[in-house]
Short mmCIF file of C-alpha atoms and ligand atoms in Angstrom, two decimals:
data_model
loop_
_atom_site.label_atom_id
_atom_site.label_comp_id
_atom_site.label_asym_id
_atom_site.label_seq_id
_atom_site.Cartn_x
_atom_site.Cartn_y
_atom_site.Cartn_z
CA MET R 1 40.00 -49.43 -22.18
CA LYS R 2 37.58 -47.30 -24.18
CA ILE R 3 34.78 -48.06 -21.69
CA LYS R 4 37.12 -47.12 -18.83
CA LYS R 5 38.06 -43.90 -20.64
CA PHE R 6 34.45 -42.96 -21.24
CA GLY R 7 33.64 -43.92 -17.68
CA LEU R 8 36.27 -41.52 -16.45
CA ILE R 9 35.11 -38.78 -18.81
CA GLY R 10 31.54 -39.41 -17.69
CA LEU R 11 32.61 -39.09 -14.08
CA ILE R 12 34.35 -35.83 -14.71
CA ILE R 13 31.31 -34.49 -16.58
CA CYS R 14 29.10 -35.48 -13.66
CA ILE R 15 31.33 -33.70 -11.17
CA VAL R 16 31.47 -30.55 -13.32
CA ILE R 17 27.69 -30.57 -13.69
CA GLY R 18 27.38 -31.13 -9.97
CA ILE R 19 29.64 -28.15 -9.25
CA ILE R 20 27.73 -25.95 -11.72
CA PHE R 21 24.28 -26.81 -10.45
CA PHE R 22 24.68 -27.85 -6.85
CA PHE R 23 27.06 -25.26 -5.43
CA PRO R 24 25.49 -22.08 -6.85
CA GLN R 25 22.10 -23.27 -5.59
CA ASN R 26 23.58 -23.77 -2.18
CA ASN R 27 25.24 -20.42 -2.41
CA GLN R 28 21.92 -18.85 -3.41
CA LYS R 29 20.23 -20.49 -0.46
CA GLU R 30 22.99 -19.26 1.81
CA THR R 31 22.71 -15.71 0.41
CA LYS R 32 18.98 -15.77 0.82
CA LYS R 33 19.35 -16.97 4.38
CA ILE R 34 21.84 -14.19 5.20
CA LYS R 35 19.53 -11.66 3.52
CA LYS R 36 16.62 -12.98 5.52
CA GLU R 37 18.52 -12.63 8.75
CA LYS R 38 19.68 -9.21 7.70
CA ASN R 39 16.11 -8.28 6.81
CA ILE R 40 14.93 -8.80 10.34
CA ILE R 41 17.19 -6.08 11.64
CA SER R 42 17.46 -4.07 8.45
CA TYR R 43 14.69 -1.76 9.51
CA GLU R 44 16.22 -0.93 12.86
CA HIS R 45 17.55 2.62 12.48
CA SER R 46 20.33 3.71 14.86
CA GLU R 47 18.93 7.24 15.05
CA ASN R 48 15.72 5.87 16.58
CA LYS R 49 17.52 3.88 19.30
CA GLU R 50 16.29 5.98 22.22
CA ARG R 51 12.78 6.09 20.90
CA TYR R 52 12.75 2.27 20.61
CA GLN R 53 13.91 1.97 24.21
CA THR R 54 11.32 4.40 25.52
CA TYR R 55 8.51 2.81 23.53
CA GLN R 56 9.51 -0.69 24.63
CA LYS R 57 9.41 0.46 28.28
CA GLU R 58 5.95 1.93 27.77
CA HIS R 59 4.77 -1.21 25.94
CA PRO R 60 6.51 -4.21 27.58
CA ASN R 61 4.23 -6.71 25.89
CA LEU R 62 5.32 -5.77 22.39
CA SER R 63 8.08 -7.72 20.60
CA LYS R 64 11.23 -5.94 19.49
CA LYS R 65 10.07 -6.25 15.88
CA GLU R 66 6.73 -4.59 16.72
CA VAL R 67 8.41 -1.78 18.67
CA ILE R 68 10.81 -1.03 15.82
CA THR R 69 8.04 -1.08 13.24
CA LEU R 70 5.73 1.14 15.28
CA VAL R 71 8.46 3.70 16.10
CA ASN R 72 9.52 3.78 12.46
CA MET R 73 5.88 4.50 11.69
CA ASN R 74 6.08 7.35 14.25
CA ARG R 75 3.35 5.75 16.37
CA ASP R 76 5.27 6.97 19.44
CA PHE R 77 3.73 10.30 18.40
CA ASP R 78 0.01 10.97 18.20
CA PHE R 79 -1.54 11.09 14.75
CA TYR R 80 -0.64 14.49 13.29
CA GLY R 81 1.77 14.85 16.26
CA LYS R 82 4.79 14.78 13.97
CA ILE R 83 4.65 16.06 10.45
CA ILE R 84 7.13 14.86 7.81
CA LYS R 85 7.24 16.44 4.34
CA GLN R 86 6.81 13.81 1.67
CA GLU R 87 9.76 14.47 -0.60
CA HIS R 88 8.91 11.79 -3.20
CA PRO R 89 5.26 12.33 -4.02
CA ASN R 90 5.64 10.91 -7.55
CA ASP R 91 7.07 7.56 -6.51
CA LEU R 92 4.71 4.60 -6.75
CA ASN R 93 5.62 3.61 -3.20
CA THR R 94 5.04 7.13 -1.84
CA ILE R 95 3.23 7.22 1.52
CA VAL R 96 0.85 9.89 2.65
CA ASN R 97 -0.80 9.44 6.04
CA LYS R 98 -1.31 11.26 9.33
CA TYR R 99 2.46 11.83 9.56
CA TYR R 100 3.57 12.24 5.96
CA GLN R 101 2.29 15.38 4.29
CA LEU R 102 2.38 16.45 0.68
CA ASP R 103 3.58 19.94 -0.21
CA GLU R 104 0.69 22.39 -0.33
CA ASN R 105 1.30 23.01 -4.05
CA TYR R 106 1.80 19.40 -5.10
CA GLU R 107 -0.29 18.32 -7.99
CA PRO R 108 0.49 15.33 -10.22
CA ASN R 109 1.28 16.42 -13.79
CA ASP R 110 -0.09 13.30 -15.47
CA LEU R 111 -3.77 13.23 -14.44
CA VAL R 112 -6.18 11.54 -16.81
CA ASP R 113 -9.92 10.77 -16.77
CA ILE R 114 -10.30 7.44 -15.08
CA ASN R 115 -14.00 6.58 -15.65
CA THR R 116 -13.77 6.52 -19.44
CA ASN R 117 -16.66 4.11 -19.86
CA ALA R 118 -19.58 5.25 -17.79
CA GLY R 119 -21.49 1.97 -18.02
CA THR R 120 -24.94 1.18 -16.67
CA TYR R 121 -24.67 2.89 -13.27
CA GLY R 122 -21.82 5.19 -14.20
CA LYS R 123 -23.54 8.53 -14.63
CA PRO R 124 -22.65 10.05 -11.24
CA TYR R 125 -19.09 8.79 -11.62
CA SER R 126 -18.06 10.34 -14.93
CA LYS R 127 -15.78 13.11 -13.73
CA HIS R 128 -12.85 11.61 -11.87
CA THR R 129 -9.16 11.69 -12.54
CA ALA R 130 -6.11 9.70 -11.41
CA ARG R 131 -2.48 9.51 -12.40
CA LYS R 132 -1.80 8.06 -15.84
CA VAL R 133 0.34 5.31 -14.30
CA VAL R 134 -2.83 3.90 -12.70
CA TYR R 135 -4.91 3.98 -15.86
CA ASP R 136 -4.01 0.78 -17.72
CA ASP R 137 -4.16 -1.50 -14.72
CA PHE R 138 -7.40 0.09 -13.58
CA GLN R 139 -8.92 -0.51 -16.98
CA ALA R 140 -7.71 -4.11 -16.91
CA LEU R 141 -9.23 -4.60 -13.47
CA LYS R 142 -12.45 -3.03 -14.70
CA GLN R 143 -12.47 -5.44 -17.66
CA ALA R 144 -11.88 -8.41 -15.34
CA CYS R 145 -14.90 -7.30 -13.28
CA LEU R 146 -17.01 -6.95 -16.47
CA ASN R 147 -15.98 -10.48 -17.50
CA LYS R 148 -17.23 -11.60 -14.14
CA GLY R 149 -20.53 -9.84 -14.77
CA PHE R 150 -20.33 -6.53 -12.83
CA GLU R 151 -19.09 -3.03 -13.26
CA LEU R 152 -16.37 -1.16 -11.41
CA TYR R 153 -16.39 2.63 -11.06
CA VAL R 154 -14.27 5.28 -9.39
CA SER R 155 -16.51 7.31 -7.09
CA SER R 156 -13.68 9.61 -6.00
CA GLY R 157 -10.22 9.94 -7.51
CA TYR R 158 -7.70 12.79 -7.39
CA ARG R 159 -8.47 15.58 -4.96
CA SER R 160 -6.33 18.73 -4.74
CA THR R 161 -5.12 20.05 -1.38
CA THR R 162 -7.43 23.06 -1.84
CA TRP R 163 -10.39 20.77 -2.38
CA GLN R 164 -9.41 18.65 0.63
CA LYS R 165 -9.12 21.83 2.69
CA GLU R 166 -12.74 22.71 1.84
CA ILE R 167 -13.96 19.26 2.79
CA TYR R 168 -12.04 19.21 6.03
CA ASN R 169 -12.97 22.74 7.09
CA HIS R 170 -16.62 22.02 6.33
CA MET R 171 -16.46 18.97 8.64
CA VAL R 172 -14.78 20.99 11.40
CA GLU R 173 -17.34 23.80 11.13
CA THR R 174 -20.30 21.42 11.02
CA TYR R 175 -19.06 19.05 13.74
CA SER R 176 -15.67 19.31 15.46
CA VAL R 177 -11.98 18.74 14.87
CA GLU R 178 -12.28 15.30 16.51
CA ARG R 179 -15.18 14.26 14.25
CA ALA R 180 -13.49 15.70 11.17
CA ASP R 181 -10.25 13.80 11.94
CA GLU R 182 -12.20 10.56 12.33
CA THR R 183 -13.72 10.69 8.87
CA CYS R 184 -11.48 12.76 6.62
CA SER R 185 -7.85 13.74 6.15
CA ARG R 186 -6.36 17.09 6.90
CA PRO R 187 -5.25 18.99 3.80
CA GLY R 188 -2.00 17.55 2.38
CA HIS R 189 -2.54 14.27 4.18
CA SER R 190 -5.10 12.71 1.84
CA GLU R 191 -3.99 9.85 -0.32
CA HIS R 192 -6.43 11.13 -2.94
CA THR R 193 -4.05 14.08 -3.51
CA THR R 194 -1.31 11.68 -4.75
CA GLY R 195 -3.61 10.68 -7.64
CA LEU R 196 -2.97 7.04 -6.65
CA GLY R 197 -5.81 6.53 -4.19
CA LEU R 198 -9.32 5.73 -5.43
CA ASP R 199 -12.74 5.24 -3.82
CA ILE R 200 -14.65 2.65 -5.79
CA ALA R 201 -18.23 1.60 -6.39
CA LEU R 202 -19.46 -1.74 -7.79
CA ASP R 203 -22.65 -1.72 -9.93
CA GLN R 204 -25.38 0.11 -8.04
CA TYR R 205 -23.50 -0.40 -4.75
CA LYS R 206 -22.14 3.01 -3.81
CA TYR R 207 -18.76 3.29 -2.04
CA GLU R 208 -20.20 3.11 1.50
CA GLU R 209 -22.12 -0.08 0.71
CA VAL R 210 -19.68 -1.64 -1.72
CA GLU R 211 -18.83 -4.41 0.70
CA ASN R 212 -22.36 -5.83 0.29
CA HIS R 213 -21.84 -6.50 -3.39
CA PRO R 214 -22.01 -10.31 -3.96
CA GLN R 215 -18.67 -10.22 -5.78
CA TYR R 216 -16.85 -7.96 -3.34
CA GLN R 217 -14.64 -10.75 -1.87
CA TRP R 218 -13.69 -11.88 -5.37
CA PHE R 219 -12.94 -8.25 -6.27
CA LEU R 220 -10.60 -8.01 -3.20
CA SER R 221 -8.83 -11.22 -4.17
CA GLN R 222 -8.00 -9.72 -7.58
CA LEU R 223 -6.63 -6.33 -6.47
CA SER R 224 -2.95 -7.14 -6.13
CA ASN R 225 -2.88 -8.77 -9.59
CA TYR R 226 -3.65 -5.31 -10.95
CA GLY R 227 -1.29 -3.39 -8.63
CA PHE R 228 -3.81 -2.28 -6.00
CA ILE R 229 -4.14 -2.81 -2.26
CA LEU R 230 -6.94 -2.16 0.18
CA ARG R 231 -5.41 0.77 2.01
CA TYR R 232 -7.47 0.90 5.24
CA PRO R 233 -8.33 -2.65 6.28
CA LYS R 234 -10.57 -3.70 9.14
CA ASP R 235 -9.30 -3.41 12.73
CA LYS R 236 -6.13 -1.59 11.74
CA GLU R 237 -7.14 1.93 12.81
CA ASN R 238 -4.28 2.11 15.28
CA LEU R 239 -1.81 1.53 12.42
CA THR R 240 -3.33 3.40 9.48
CA GLY R 241 -5.04 6.16 11.41
CA TYR R 242 -8.30 5.49 9.59
CA SER R 243 -11.39 3.47 10.25
CA TYR R 244 -12.02 0.51 7.96
CA GLU R 245 -12.74 1.69 4.39
CA ALA R 246 -13.94 -1.16 2.17
CA TRP R 247 -13.98 1.29 -0.78
CA HIS R 248 -10.55 2.93 -0.71
CA ILE R 249 -7.93 1.27 -2.92
CA ARG R 250 -4.42 2.44 -3.55
CA TYR R 251 -2.21 1.83 -6.58
CA VAL R 252 1.40 0.80 -5.82
CA GLY R 253 2.12 -1.33 -8.91
CA LYS R 254 1.85 -5.11 -9.26
CA GLU R 255 5.14 -6.13 -7.72
CA LEU R 256 4.76 -4.13 -4.55
CA ALA R 257 1.02 -4.86 -4.21
CA GLN R 258 1.80 -8.60 -4.27
CA LYS R 259 4.59 -8.20 -1.71
CA ILE R 260 2.42 -6.18 0.62
CA GLU R 261 -0.44 -8.70 0.31
CA LYS R 262 1.93 -11.57 1.03
CA SER R 263 3.34 -9.81 4.12
CA GLY R 264 -0.13 -9.42 5.65
CA LEU R 265 0.98 -5.93 6.82
CA THR R 266 -0.72 -2.59 6.28
CA PHE R 267 1.09 -0.30 3.84
CA ASP R 268 2.11 1.86 6.80
CA GLU R 269 3.87 -1.09 8.49
CA TYR R 270 5.39 -2.36 5.25
CA TYR R 271 6.72 1.13 4.45
CA ALA R 272 8.27 1.39 7.95
CA ARG R 273 10.18 -1.85 7.36
CA HIS R 274 11.18 -1.59 3.74
CA PHE R 275 11.48 2.07 2.72
ZN1 LIG N 301 -10.75 7.41 -0.21
#
């Protein structure tokens, strides 16, 4: 009788445990599935409907997903063909590109010196700033590089809109608008003005040759662990608006950096789908 009773109690316990553990997991899976399905269409904006249709007609080989992403990115307009004011310049996920422009007077209010330890090759790199929010993770990345036997420097950090204007105008005067647009941003459109974009150098390898550093691939593989992404990857000019820049990294925070890396998308595409 006792055995029977315990057997019954045991059975009830098993059922209860089953309900507790099995069903919520199933529910979670179900919710995830629904979310995933929702996610596919979640970046389709009704106000862009006509633009999607027009762009799809013009590009019949593109999938619906690609069309929606590209139109959300405003790629149905030429670069600088549609200017949108960036209303959230202080957000970690803020985007500044050839469509999104910072206010002329925008300046981060938390800029700090970023190259605090000049190191062996650091002399030309001493005076650069970035937003404070970047500082700790950048120092941790720098330390990880040091542990691996090489030094990381910032060769260009924050640049004001006025400074960017000088650079851009100089390029236009020396060459042409086309040439200037190929190599530098128009004022207000530079990621350096957010204080979150950095050009880097490794040891004696200056920014333009940084890719040749023997540890460059390792360095790239570490970026997202410290909240950075490579902002202008190879063969993505049509999406980012910029030629490949092995040296330009952007801070977005660890969580977002890892999500972007996992997606395999450029930040511009990711932004068009998720923000
Ligand atoms: Zn740069």
